[in-house]
Amino acid sequence: MPPDAPAFFDSEVYCVPMSSPGDVSQVAALFDDGRVEPKHVVAIMAQTEGDPYCRGYATLAMQDLLSKHLVLSHQKIFDSIPMLMIGGVGGIMCPHINLFVKKPATAAASDAPRLSIGVASSRLLAPEEFGTMTQVDLVAETTKQAMEDAGITSAEQIHCVEVKCPAMTPARIEDAKSRGQSVVSGNPAAASSLAKGACALGVAVATGEVDRSALSDGAINVEKQ
């Protein structure tokens, strides 16, 4: 940690409504009113209306807004601020955006339990690594990094771990084939499901809920007998 880095942080979550997948006006209002400084946004989760493809509009709109405020390229925003956009509300919730904010603390920390946010990003996985133990290990390592970023020393203090999981596509399958590699399944939906399972197991390994030595590629998405 740099010498001038703050010793403690305040973690906050702001939830604002959105009128369409590309509507970030309420986030802009938080910035304009001074309630949130754009540089303190460390992660974003949104639930948009429409089909899953609509989440792309939400991502682009947030990248554009943050890019203007932080004077950074869209790619730099993409690389530095995780965005988990979920398409479709299914009539059971209102479309909304959650901003996860981490800023220097204004007072000394107390011993009372409080919200703490940790964020970490792994390297990009190759398509042939989706749904394998390589992904499990990578997610476990990154989860531990997020715990450290949050100042969490015990898995018992963790209440939620969110992972942005890669999805298999026909283009990614062809990319692997072009390099002489094989993917876990030629069915993109099945391969994506295995990738989700690998993410879940990676988190469980990091938190000590699952013994790493008991796992293998064949154990992913398989019910334990």
mmCIF file of C-alpha atoms in Angstrom:
data_model
loop_
_atom_site.group_PDB
_atom_site.id
_atom_site.type_symbol
_atom_site.label_atom_id
_atom_site.label_comp_id
_atom_site.label_asym_id
_atom_site.label_seq_id
_atom_site.Cartn_x
_atom_site.Cartn_y
_atom_site.Cartn_z
ATOM 1 C CA MET A 1 0.000 0.000 0.000
ATOM 2 C CA PRO A 2 1.443 3.445 -0.923
ATOM 3 C CA PRO A 3 2.519 5.598 2.063
ATOM 4 C CA ASP A 4 -0.202 8.168 1.376
ATOM 5 C CA ALA A 5 -2.992 5.595 0.974
ATOM 6 C CA PRO A 6 -5.821 5.813 3.543
ATOM 7 C CA ALA A 7 -5.784 3.190 6.299
ATOM 8 C CA PHE A 8 -9.562 2.796 6.356
ATOM 9 C CA PHE A 9 -12.406 3.043 3.887
ATOM 10 C CA ASP A 10 -16.129 3.663 4.015
ATOM 11 C CA SER A 11 -18.150 1.299 1.836
ATOM 12 C CA GLU A 12 -21.562 2.334 0.520
ATOM 13 C CA VAL A 13 -24.170 1.004 -1.900
ATOM 14 C CA TYR A 14 -26.535 3.273 -3.826
ATOM 15 C CA CYS A 15 -29.578 1.814 -5.593
ATOM 16 C CA VAL A 16 -31.287 3.967 -8.230
ATOM 17 C CA PRO A 17 -34.091 3.202 -10.722
ATOM 18 C CA MET A 18 -33.685 3.096 -14.478
ATOM 19 C CA SER A 19 -36.442 3.775 -17.016
ATOM 20 C CA SER A 20 -34.782 1.850 -19.852
ATOM 21 C CA PRO A 21 -31.687 -0.351 -20.321
ATOM 22 C CA GLY A 22 -29.624 2.677 -21.346
ATOM 23 C CA ASP A 23 -30.928 5.057 -18.677
ATOM 24 C CA VAL A 24 -28.158 6.209 -16.322
ATOM 25 C CA SER A 25 -29.714 9.577 -15.497
ATOM 26 C CA GLN A 26 -30.156 8.753 -11.815
ATOM 27 C CA VAL A 27 -26.495 7.775 -11.532
ATOM 28 C CA ALA A 28 -25.555 11.034 -13.252
ATOM 29 C CA ALA A 29 -27.678 12.861 -10.672
ATOM 30 C CA LEU A 30 -25.694 11.241 -7.844
ATOM 31 C CA PHE A 31 -22.501 12.529 -9.477
ATOM 32 C CA ASP A 32 -23.875 16.000 -10.224
ATOM 33 C CA ASP A 33 -25.263 16.433 -6.697
ATOM 34 C CA GLY A 34 -21.929 15.483 -5.167
ATOM 35 C CA ARG A 35 -23.374 12.536 -3.268
ATOM 36 C CA VAL A 36 -21.011 10.162 -5.079
ATOM 37 C CA GLU A 37 -17.625 10.906 -6.601
ATOM 38 C CA PRO A 38 -17.176 8.892 -9.820
ATOM 39 C CA LYS A 39 -13.616 7.974 -8.831
ATOM 40 C CA HIS A 40 -14.962 6.125 -5.789
ATOM 41 C CA VAL A 41 -17.164 3.735 -7.802
ATOM 42 C CA VAL A 42 -15.535 0.300 -7.629
ATOM 43 C CA ALA A 43 -18.247 -1.974 -9.061
ATOM 44 C CA ILE A 44 -21.705 -1.863 -10.634
ATOM 45 C CA MET A 45 -24.623 -4.292 -10.713
ATOM 46 C CA ALA A 46 -27.787 -3.634 -12.697
ATOM 47 C CA GLN A 47 -31.029 -5.437 -13.461
ATOM 48 C CA THR A 48 -32.434 -4.185 -16.752
ATOM 49 C CA GLU A 49 -35.755 -4.718 -18.478
ATOM 50 C CA GLY A 50 -35.949 -6.553 -21.783
ATOM 51 C CA ASP A 51 -34.082 -9.621 -22.980
ATOM 52 C CA PRO A 52 -30.530 -10.443 -21.856
ATOM 53 C CA TYR A 53 -29.050 -8.538 -24.801
ATOM 54 C CA CYS A 54 -30.336 -5.287 -23.305
ATOM 55 C CA ARG A 55 -27.637 -5.460 -20.665
ATOM 56 C CA GLY A 56 -25.202 -4.395 -23.370
ATOM 57 C CA TYR A 57 -26.945 -1.021 -23.577
ATOM 58 C CA ALA A 58 -26.657 -0.646 -19.801
ATOM 59 C CA THR A 59 -22.961 -1.450 -19.880
ATOM 60 C CA LEU A 60 -22.265 0.958 -22.733
ATOM 61 C CA ALA A 61 -24.269 3.747 -21.076
ATOM 62 C CA MET A 62 -22.369 3.354 -17.796
ATOM 63 C CA GLN A 63 -19.027 3.211 -19.586
ATOM 64 C CA ASP A 64 -19.906 6.391 -21.467
ATOM 65 C CA LEU A 65 -20.974 8.230 -18.301
ATOM 66 C CA LEU A 66 -17.915 7.202 -16.304
ATOM 67 C CA SER A 67 -15.604 7.829 -19.241
ATOM 68 C CA LYS A 68 -16.735 11.463 -19.409
ATOM 69 C CA HIS A 69 -16.422 12.030 -15.663
ATOM 70 C CA LEU A 70 -13.099 10.251 -15.201
ATOM 71 C CA VAL A 71 -11.629 11.246 -18.586
ATOM 72 C CA LEU A 72 -10.777 7.642 -19.362
ATOM 73 C CA SER A 73 -11.413 5.474 -22.401
ATOM 74 C CA HIS A 74 -14.270 2.989 -22.474
ATOM 75 C CA GLN A 75 -11.713 0.183 -22.458
ATOM 76 C CA LYS A 76 -10.024 1.561 -19.348
ATOM 77 C CA ILE A 77 -13.403 1.776 -17.596
ATOM 78 C CA PHE A 78 -14.147 -1.811 -18.664
ATOM 79 C CA ASP A 79 -10.787 -2.998 -17.332
ATOM 80 C CA SER A 80 -10.978 -1.211 -13.973
ATOM 81 C CA ILE A 81 -14.634 -1.274 -12.882
ATOM 82 C CA PRO A 82 -16.442 -4.649 -12.902
ATOM 83 C CA MET A 83 -19.987 -4.370 -14.251
ATOM 84 C CA LEU A 84 -22.461 -7.188 -13.714
ATOM 85 C CA MET A 85 -25.473 -6.365 -15.855
ATOM 86 C CA ILE A 86 -28.421 -8.765 -15.774
ATOM 87 C CA GLY A 87 -30.995 -8.627 -18.567
ATOM 88 C CA GLY A 88 -34.662 -9.176 -17.806
ATOM 89 C CA VAL A 89 -36.675 -8.425 -14.678
ATOM 90 C CA GLY A 90 -39.393 -11.002 -15.267
ATOM 91 C CA GLY A 91 -42.117 -8.855 -13.767
ATOM 92 C CA ILE A 92 -40.854 -9.478 -10.238
ATOM 93 C CA MET A 93 -38.683 -6.401 -9.710
ATOM 94 C CA CYS A 94 -38.114 -2.895 -11.020
ATOM 95 C CA PRO A 95 -35.117 -2.169 -13.273
ATOM 96 C CA HIS A 96 -32.356 -0.647 -11.178
ATOM 97 C CA ILE A 97 -28.639 0.073 -10.860
ATOM 98 C CA ASN A 98 -26.532 -0.622 -7.779
ATOM 99 C CA LEU A 99 -23.384 1.457 -7.361
ATOM 100 C CA PHE A 100 -20.752 0.040 -5.032
ATOM 101 C CA VAL A 101 -18.697 2.885 -3.623
ATOM 102 C CA LYS A 102 -15.485 2.757 -1.609
ATOM 103 C CA LYS A 103 -14.043 6.018 -0.339
ATOM 104 C CA PRO A 104 -11.477 7.134 2.274
ATOM 105 C CA ALA A 105 -12.978 6.991 5.755
ATOM 106 C CA THR A 106 -13.858 10.275 7.440
ATOM 107 C CA ALA A 107 -13.449 8.819 10.950
ATOM 108 C CA ALA A 108 -11.496 6.085 12.663
ATOM 109 C CA ALA A 109 -12.921 2.603 12.245
ATOM 110 C CA SER A 110 -14.901 1.072 15.087
ATOM 111 C CA ASP A 111 -15.004 -2.552 16.167
ATOM 112 C CA ALA A 112 -18.679 -2.865 15.226
ATOM 113 C CA PRO A 113 -19.509 -5.025 12.183
ATOM 114 C CA ARG A 114 -20.122 -2.924 9.081
ATOM 115 C CA LEU A 115 -20.264 -3.131 5.320
ATOM 116 C CA SER A 116 -16.961 -3.752 3.600
ATOM 117 C CA ILE A 117 -16.530 -4.116 -0.151
ATOM 118 C CA GLY A 118 -13.676 -5.933 -1.846
ATOM 119 C CA VAL A 119 -13.122 -6.057 -5.601
ATOM 120 C CA ALA A 120 -10.654 -8.079 -7.656
ATOM 121 C CA SER A 121 -10.360 -9.130 -11.290
ATOM 122 C CA SER A 122 -8.721 -12.221 -12.719
ATOM 123 C CA ARG A 123 -6.962 -12.511 -16.034
ATOM 124 C CA LEU A 124 -9.104 -13.375 -19.036
ATOM 125 C CA LEU A 125 -9.739 -17.075 -19.429
ATOM 126 C CA ALA A 126 -9.228 -18.871 -22.717
ATOM 127 C CA PRO A 127 -12.349 -20.670 -24.016
ATOM 128 C CA GLU A 128 -10.791 -24.063 -23.346
ATOM 129 C CA GLU A 129 -10.449 -23.115 -19.670
ATOM 130 C CA PHE A 130 -14.165 -22.449 -19.170
ATOM 131 C CA GLY A 131 -15.730 -24.988 -16.802
ATOM 132 C CA THR A 132 -12.428 -26.567 -15.770
ATOM 133 C CA MET A 133 -10.284 -26.733 -12.647
ATOM 134 C CA THR A 134 -8.174 -23.952 -14.125
ATOM 135 C CA GLN A 135 -11.202 -21.686 -13.769
ATOM 136 C CA VAL A 136 -11.942 -23.013 -10.276
ATOM 137 C CA ASP A 137 -8.405 -22.168 -9.134
ATOM 138 C CA LEU A 138 -8.440 -18.755 -10.787
ATOM 139 C CA VAL A 139 -11.750 -17.808 -9.154
ATOM 140 C CA ALA A 140 -10.508 -19.063 -5.774
ATOM 141 C CA GLU A 141 -7.354 -16.966 -6.048
ATOM 142 C CA THR A 142 -9.304 -13.861 -7.130
ATOM 143 C CA THR A 143 -11.863 -14.308 -4.346
ATOM 144 C CA LYS A 144 -9.034 -14.329 -1.803
ATOM 145 C CA GLN A 145 -7.698 -11.123 -3.361
ATOM 146 C CA ALA A 146 -11.149 -9.529 -2.992
ATOM 147 C CA MET A 147 -11.250 -10.619 0.659
ATOM 148 C CA GLU A 148 -7.922 -8.925 1.220
ATOM 149 C CA ASP A 149 -9.145 -5.788 -0.558
ATOM 150 C CA ALA A 150 -12.153 -5.727 1.769
ATOM 151 C CA GLY A 151 -10.015 -6.251 4.864
ATOM 152 C CA ILE A 152 -11.787 -9.536 5.553
ATOM 153 C CA THR A 153 -9.702 -12.094 7.426
ATOM 154 C CA SER A 154 -12.341 -14.755 8.081
ATOM 155 C CA ALA A 155 -14.709 -16.418 5.626
ATOM 156 C CA GLU A 156 -17.391 -16.192 8.304
ATOM 157 C CA GLN A 157 -17.489 -12.439 7.657
ATOM 158 C CA ILE A 158 -18.480 -12.925 4.020
ATOM 159 C CA HIS A 159 -22.148 -12.456 3.175
ATOM 160 C CA CYS A 160 -22.067 -12.341 -0.617
ATOM 161 C CA VAL A 161 -19.618 -13.044 -3.424
ATOM 162 C CA GLU A 162 -20.582 -11.947 -6.937
ATOM 163 C CA VAL A 163 -18.648 -13.277 -9.915
ATOM 164 C CA LYS A 164 -18.918 -12.080 -13.490
ATOM 165 C CA CYS A 165 -18.771 -15.432 -15.242
ATOM 166 C CA PRO A 166 -17.730 -15.849 -18.892
ATOM 167 C CA ALA A 167 -20.246 -17.285 -21.358
ATOM 168 C CA MET A 168 -19.322 -19.663 -24.152
ATOM 169 C CA THR A 169 -20.153 -18.578 -27.688
ATOM 170 C CA PRO A 170 -19.758 -20.234 -31.112
ATOM 171 C CA ALA A 171 -16.967 -17.761 -31.900
ATOM 172 C CA ARG A 172 -15.071 -18.795 -28.760
ATOM 173 C CA ILE A 173 -15.489 -22.462 -29.616
ATOM 174 C CA GLU A 174 -14.034 -21.810 -33.068
ATOM 175 C CA ASP A 175 -11.186 -19.802 -31.540
ATOM 176 C CA ALA A 176 -10.211 -22.770 -29.367
ATOM 177 C CA LYS A 177 -10.429 -25.156 -32.329
ATOM 178 C CA SER A 178 -8.219 -22.872 -34.431
ATOM 179 C CA ARG A 179 -5.514 -23.256 -31.795
ATOM 180 C CA GLY A 180 -5.926 -27.039 -31.534
ATOM 181 C CA GLN A 181 -7.754 -26.823 -28.205
ATOM 182 C CA SER A 182 -11.040 -28.413 -27.154
ATOM 183 C CA VAL A 183 -13.745 -26.912 -24.954
ATOM 184 C CA VAL A 184 -15.715 -28.671 -22.231
ATOM 185 C CA SER A 185 -18.788 -28.861 -24.480
ATOM 186 C CA GLY A 186 -19.631 -27.962 -28.050
ATOM 187 C CA ASN A 187 -23.008 -26.779 -26.784
ATOM 188 C CA PRO A 188 -22.541 -23.130 -25.753
ATOM 189 C CA ALA A 189 -25.337 -23.331 -23.152
ATOM 190 C CA ALA A 190 -23.868 -26.458 -21.543
ATOM 191 C CA ALA A 191 -20.346 -25.006 -21.570
ATOM 192 C CA SER A 192 -21.604 -21.768 -19.999
ATOM 193 C CA SER A 193 -23.390 -23.776 -17.293
ATOM 194 C CA LEU A 194 -20.140 -25.592 -16.493
ATOM 195 C CA ALA A 195 -18.357 -22.246 -16.309
ATOM 196 C CA LYS A 196 -20.901 -21.065 -13.735
ATOM 197 C CA GLY A 197 -20.348 -24.240 -11.750
ATOM 198 C CA ALA A 198 -16.592 -23.686 -11.810
ATOM 199 C CA CYS A 199 -17.103 -20.137 -10.518
ATOM 200 C CA ALA A 200 -19.250 -21.376 -7.641
ATOM 201 C CA LEU A 201 -16.720 -24.023 -6.692
ATOM 202 C CA GLY A 202 -13.898 -21.489 -6.875
ATOM 203 C CA VAL A 203 -15.654 -19.285 -4.346
ATOM 204 C CA ALA A 204 -16.346 -22.303 -2.131
ATOM 205 C CA VAL A 205 -12.665 -23.292 -2.218
ATOM 206 C CA ALA A 206 -11.616 -19.752 -1.248
ATOM 207 C CA THR A 207 -14.051 -19.678 1.688
ATOM 208 C CA GLY A 208 -13.082 -23.147 2.878
ATOM 209 C CA GLU A 209 -16.503 -24.661 2.209
ATOM 210 C CA VAL A 210 -15.115 -27.169 -0.299
ATOM 211 C CA ASP A 211 -11.848 -29.099 -0.146
ATOM 212 C CA ARG A 212 -9.816 -28.371 -3.297
ATOM 213 C CA SER A 213 -8.283 -31.870 -3.227
ATOM 214 C CA ALA A 214 -11.747 -33.412 -3.601
ATOM 215 C CA LEU A 215 -12.380 -31.640 -6.914
ATOM 216 C CA SER A 216 -11.602 -32.475 -10.528
ATOM 217 C CA ASP A 217 -12.879 -31.438 -13.944
ATOM 218 C CA GLY A 218 -15.376 -34.294 -13.842
ATOM 219 C CA ALA A 219 -16.839 -33.101 -10.528
ATOM 220 C CA ILE A 220 -18.060 -29.763 -11.860
ATOM 221 C CA ASN A 221 -21.881 -29.628 -12.023
ATOM 222 C CA VAL A 222 -22.096 -33.215 -10.806
ATOM 223 C CA GLU A 223 -24.128 -34.023 -7.711
ATOM 224 C CA LYS A 224 -22.004 -35.553 -4.978
ATOM 225 C CA GLN A 225 -23.149 -39.061 -4.117
#
